[in-house]
């Protein structure tokens, strides 16, 4: 019996990268996992298949975030497959591709819509489905606490707002013994980062040098932190911002 047996989890952006790592870990721990995806249904089904192959239970639900009514539509799809929720992981996010002097209003608004607004309303509407003693974990970034990559200023701002949301929501939901925490990854070896991380030994070495541990993070290493926060072992941890950057901020 896994530590999350009998629990139901929703992980947004779970078709690949960190989200997939989280979904697979929660599935191994016994949770039934709703694997959310924005556009890549095939990748989401691969995540579901991986969870099932490991003896877990999962299902995919699709909904593009950052559009009006996205949270309500996602929860409607969830309700058609599950009854009640124990763990919500707001992982889905996008980064701005242009620096301060070049980013336009449309891209700026979309960065906040996906990284900040969507988690807010997913939690707001999800709270009525979340059972007492449940868990909300927001995936933030080390960039909200340090200007390591100032060209990602809009992304960092959006995640910093998510950090404030995490802190304040912990007080709102605390009376129901629902914990709300943020996990902040550093540079992680995902397909999103593959273009520059695997651009040569120099690129990888430069990324690894940012970490006190001298390496690049993996989705599994971030998922382990999320799994702890989702477990009963973390019942007395709430409103926290967990540095999972491998010491990149030291």
Short mmCIF file of C-alpha atoms in Angstrom, two decimals:
data_model
loop_
_atom_site.label_atom_id
_atom_site.label_comp_id
_atom_site.label_asym_id
_atom_site.label_seq_id
_atom_site.Cartn_x
_atom_site.Cartn_y
_atom_site.Cartn_z
CA UNK A 1 0.00 0.00 0.00
CA UNK A 2 1.42 3.36 -1.04
CA UNK A 3 1.32 6.37 1.24
CA UNK A 4 -1.25 8.02 -1.07
CA UNK A 5 -3.47 4.99 -1.63
CA UNK A 6 -7.10 6.09 -1.78
CA UNK A 7 -6.18 9.66 -2.70
CA UNK A 8 -6.99 11.49 -5.92
CA UNK A 9 -4.57 14.00 -7.42
CA UNK A 10 -4.70 16.48 -10.28
CA UNK A 11 -1.40 17.56 -11.82
CA UNK A 12 -1.53 20.32 -14.41
CA UNK A 13 0.93 20.28 -17.26
CA UNK A 14 1.60 16.61 -16.60
CA UNK A 15 2.18 15.40 -20.14
CA UNK A 16 5.94 15.98 -20.01
CA UNK A 17 8.86 17.33 -18.01
CA UNK A 18 8.49 18.12 -14.33
CA UNK A 19 4.72 17.58 -14.45
CA UNK A 20 5.11 14.08 -15.82
CA UNK A 21 7.69 13.30 -13.16
CA UNK A 22 5.30 14.47 -10.46
CA UNK A 23 2.35 12.54 -11.89
CA UNK A 24 4.36 9.33 -12.13
CA UNK A 25 5.68 9.69 -8.58
CA UNK A 26 2.24 10.35 -7.08
CA UNK A 27 0.95 7.36 -9.03
CA UNK A 28 3.68 5.14 -7.60
CA UNK A 29 2.72 6.36 -4.15
CA UNK A 30 -0.80 5.07 -4.73
CA UNK A 31 -2.76 8.14 -5.82
CA UNK A 32 -5.20 8.07 -8.71
CA UNK A 33 -3.80 10.79 -10.94
CA UNK A 34 -5.61 13.13 -13.31
CA UNK A 35 -2.99 13.95 -15.94
CA UNK A 36 -3.78 17.39 -17.35
CA UNK A 37 -2.45 18.55 -20.69
CA UNK A 38 -2.88 21.70 -22.73
CA UNK A 39 -2.49 20.55 -26.32
CA UNK A 40 -0.34 17.39 -26.42
CA UNK A 41 -2.85 14.60 -25.88
CA UNK A 42 -0.47 11.92 -27.14
CA UNK A 43 2.16 12.86 -24.54
CA UNK A 44 -0.48 12.85 -21.79
CA UNK A 45 -1.57 9.38 -22.79
CA UNK A 46 2.07 8.28 -22.58
CA UNK A 47 2.18 9.56 -19.00
CA UNK A 48 -1.03 7.70 -18.18
CA UNK A 49 0.39 4.53 -19.73
CA UNK A 50 3.61 4.86 -17.71
CA UNK A 51 1.64 5.23 -14.47
CA UNK A 52 -0.52 2.23 -15.30
CA UNK A 53 2.49 0.14 -16.30
CA UNK A 54 3.91 0.78 -12.83
CA UNK A 55 0.70 -0.50 -11.25
CA UNK A 56 -1.00 2.85 -10.73
CA UNK A 57 -4.22 4.42 -11.92
CA UNK A 58 -4.52 7.56 -14.04
CA UNK A 59 -6.59 9.34 -16.66
CA UNK A 60 -5.93 12.27 -19.00
CA UNK A 61 -7.91 15.50 -19.21
CA UNK A 62 -7.23 18.24 -21.73
CA UNK A 63 -7.78 21.97 -21.36
CA UNK A 64 -5.65 24.83 -22.62
CA UNK A 65 -4.91 27.26 -19.81
CA UNK A 66 -4.73 31.03 -20.11
CA UNK A 67 -8.13 31.43 -21.75
CA UNK A 68 -11.38 32.71 -20.20
CA UNK A 69 -13.25 29.96 -18.39
CA UNK A 70 -10.27 27.59 -18.44
CA UNK A 71 -10.49 26.60 -14.77
CA UNK A 72 -14.22 25.86 -14.89
CA UNK A 73 -13.81 23.78 -18.05
CA UNK A 74 -10.92 21.80 -16.56
CA UNK A 75 -12.88 21.01 -13.42
CA UNK A 76 -15.90 19.96 -15.48
CA UNK A 77 -13.68 17.45 -17.30
CA UNK A 78 -12.27 16.28 -13.97
CA UNK A 79 -15.74 15.85 -12.42
CA UNK A 80 -16.72 13.55 -15.27
CA UNK A 81 -13.97 11.13 -14.23
CA UNK A 82 -13.57 11.55 -10.48
CA UNK A 83 -15.45 12.45 -7.34
CA UNK A 84 -13.54 14.69 -4.96
CA UNK A 85 -9.90 15.68 -4.76
CA UNK A 86 -7.07 15.32 -2.25
CA UNK A 87 -4.04 16.81 -4.03
CA UNK A 88 -3.82 19.69 -6.49
CA UNK A 89 -0.46 20.37 -8.12
CA UNK A 90 -0.37 23.59 -10.13
CA UNK A 91 2.59 22.79 -12.35
CA UNK A 92 1.62 24.05 -15.82
CA UNK A 93 3.53 27.14 -16.85
CA UNK A 94 5.09 29.02 -19.73
CA UNK A 95 8.10 31.31 -19.98
CA UNK A 96 8.36 34.60 -21.85
CA UNK A 97 10.64 34.28 -24.84
CA UNK A 98 11.64 37.94 -25.08
CA UNK A 99 13.54 40.17 -22.62
CA UNK A 100 12.35 43.35 -20.90
CA UNK A 101 12.90 45.68 -23.82
CA UNK A 102 11.17 43.46 -26.35
CA UNK A 103 8.25 41.72 -24.64
CA UNK A 104 4.84 43.00 -25.72
CA UNK A 105 1.57 43.30 -23.83
CA UNK A 106 0.01 40.22 -25.39
CA UNK A 107 2.84 37.93 -24.39
CA UNK A 108 3.10 39.55 -20.95
CA UNK A 109 -0.61 38.99 -20.34
CA UNK A 110 -0.40 35.36 -21.44
CA UNK A 111 2.54 34.67 -19.12
CA UNK A 112 0.48 35.91 -16.18
CA UNK A 113 -2.69 34.18 -17.40
CA UNK A 114 -1.04 30.76 -17.43
CA UNK A 115 1.42 31.06 -14.52
CA UNK A 116 -0.64 33.10 -12.05
CA UNK A 117 -4.30 33.49 -13.02
CA UNK A 118 -4.91 29.83 -13.91
CA UNK A 119 -3.53 28.47 -10.60
CA UNK A 120 -5.58 31.06 -8.69
CA UNK A 121 -8.89 30.04 -10.20
CA UNK A 122 -8.05 26.34 -10.32
CA UNK A 123 -7.50 26.54 -6.56
CA UNK A 124 -10.57 28.72 -6.02
CA UNK A 125 -12.88 26.32 -7.86
CA UNK A 126 -10.95 23.30 -6.66
CA UNK A 127 -11.34 24.21 -3.00
CA UNK A 128 -14.94 23.01 -3.00
CA UNK A 129 -13.78 19.66 -4.36
CA UNK A 130 -10.72 19.39 -2.12
CA UNK A 131 -11.33 17.25 0.92
CA UNK A 132 -10.33 18.50 4.37
CA UNK A 133 -6.71 17.67 5.06
CA UNK A 134 -5.88 18.01 1.37
CA UNK A 135 -2.82 19.43 -0.33
CA UNK A 136 -2.10 22.20 -2.83
CA UNK A 137 1.41 22.40 -4.25
CA UNK A 138 2.33 25.26 -6.59
CA UNK A 139 5.41 24.86 -8.77
CA UNK A 140 7.33 28.13 -8.63
CA UNK A 141 10.93 28.89 -9.63
CA UNK A 142 14.18 29.96 -8.02
CA UNK A 143 14.02 32.99 -10.33
CA UNK A 144 11.35 34.54 -8.12
CA UNK A 145 14.01 35.02 -5.43
CA UNK A 146 17.15 35.77 -7.46
CA UNK A 147 17.90 37.64 -10.69
CA UNK A 148 19.84 34.78 -12.25
CA UNK A 149 18.16 35.16 -15.65
CA UNK A 150 16.87 38.75 -15.92
CA UNK A 151 15.72 38.20 -19.50
CA UNK A 152 12.93 36.08 -17.99
CA UNK A 153 11.67 39.04 -15.99
CA UNK A 154 7.97 38.60 -16.83
CA UNK A 155 8.07 34.89 -15.99
CA UNK A 156 9.86 35.60 -12.72
CA UNK A 157 7.29 38.26 -11.82
CA UNK A 158 4.40 35.87 -12.52
CA UNK A 159 5.95 33.18 -10.34
CA UNK A 160 6.65 35.69 -7.57
CA UNK A 161 2.93 36.48 -7.56
CA UNK A 162 2.28 32.73 -7.29
CA UNK A 163 4.54 32.68 -4.21
CA UNK A 164 2.42 35.37 -2.52
CA UNK A 165 -0.71 33.45 -3.47
CA UNK A 166 0.76 30.33 -1.87
CA UNK A 167 1.52 32.12 1.37
CA UNK A 168 -1.85 33.83 1.71
CA UNK A 169 -3.92 30.85 0.59
CA UNK A 170 -2.32 28.76 3.31
CA UNK A 171 -4.05 31.00 5.85
CA UNK A 172 -7.37 30.88 3.99
CA UNK A 173 -7.49 27.06 3.82
CA UNK A 174 -5.62 26.35 7.05
CA UNK A 175 -8.79 25.94 9.14
CA UNK A 176 -9.65 22.95 6.96
CA UNK A 177 -6.17 21.47 7.55
CA UNK A 178 -5.41 21.92 3.86
CA UNK A 179 -1.75 22.75 3.35
CA UNK A 180 -0.54 25.05 0.58
CA UNK A 181 3.14 25.12 -0.38
CA UNK A 182 5.39 26.12 -3.26
CA UNK A 183 8.29 24.16 -4.71
CA UNK A 184 10.91 26.17 -6.59
CA UNK A 185 13.02 24.24 -9.11
CA UNK A 186 16.22 25.55 -10.62
CA UNK A 187 17.51 24.39 -14.00
CA UNK A 188 15.98 21.00 -14.78
CA UNK A 189 16.81 18.63 -17.63
CA UNK A 190 13.53 18.64 -19.54
CA UNK A 191 12.70 18.82 -23.22
CA UNK A 192 11.84 22.49 -22.81
CA UNK A 193 15.43 23.20 -21.77
CA UNK A 194 17.01 20.66 -24.11
CA UNK A 195 17.73 23.20 -26.83
CA UNK A 196 20.35 25.06 -24.80
CA UNK A 197 21.31 22.45 -22.20
CA UNK A 198 22.31 20.01 -24.90
CA UNK A 199 23.85 22.63 -27.13
CA UNK A 200 27.29 21.42 -26.15
CA UNK A 201 29.44 20.58 -23.15
CA UNK A 202 29.97 24.26 -22.36
CA UNK A 203 26.24 24.94 -22.02
CA UNK A 204 25.69 21.96 -19.73
CA UNK A 205 28.75 22.79 -17.64
CA UNK A 206 27.58 26.39 -17.25
CA UNK A 207 24.16 25.27 -16.04
CA UNK A 208 25.65 22.72 -13.66
CA UNK A 209 28.03 25.32 -12.23
CA UNK A 210 25.06 27.36 -10.97
CA UNK A 211 24.19 24.58 -8.53
CA UNK A 212 26.06 24.10 -5.26
CA UNK A 213 25.76 20.38 -5.95
CA UNK A 214 27.41 20.76 -9.34
CA UNK A 215 24.69 19.30 -11.51
CA UNK A 216 21.47 19.85 -13.42
CA UNK A 217 18.21 18.80 -11.77
CA UNK A 218 15.94 16.03 -13.01
CA UNK A 219 12.12 15.88 -12.98
CA UNK A 220 12.32 13.00 -10.50
CA UNK A 221 14.25 15.14 -8.02
CA UNK A 222 11.56 17.82 -8.09
CA UNK A 223 8.82 15.19 -7.94
CA UNK A 224 10.31 13.75 -4.76
CA UNK A 225 9.91 17.10 -3.02
CA UNK A 226 6.32 17.43 -4.22
CA UNK A 227 5.59 13.88 -3.06
CA UNK A 228 6.80 14.74 0.42
CA UNK A 229 4.51 17.79 0.57
CA UNK A 230 1.62 15.66 -0.67
CA UNK A 231 2.18 13.05 2.05
CA UNK A 232 1.05 12.96 5.64
CA UNK A 233 4.66 13.53 6.70
CA UNK A 234 4.25 17.17 5.61
CA UNK A 235 1.04 17.77 7.55
CA UNK A 236 2.67 20.53 9.65
CA UNK A 237 4.25 22.34 6.68
CA UNK A 238 2.21 25.07 5.03
CA UNK A 239 2.79 28.46 3.48
CA UNK A 240 6.36 27.39 2.72
CA UNK A 241 8.58 28.10 -0.28
CA UNK A 242 10.82 25.08 -0.77
CA UNK A 243 14.13 25.74 -2.52
CA UNK A 244 14.64 22.84 -4.92
CA UNK A 245 17.31 24.54 -7.02
CA UNK A 246 20.17 22.31 -5.95
CA UNK A 247 21.68 25.21 -4.10
CA UNK A 248 21.66 27.64 -7.02
CA UNK A 249 20.61 30.46 -4.70
CA UNK A 250 23.34 29.99 -2.11
#
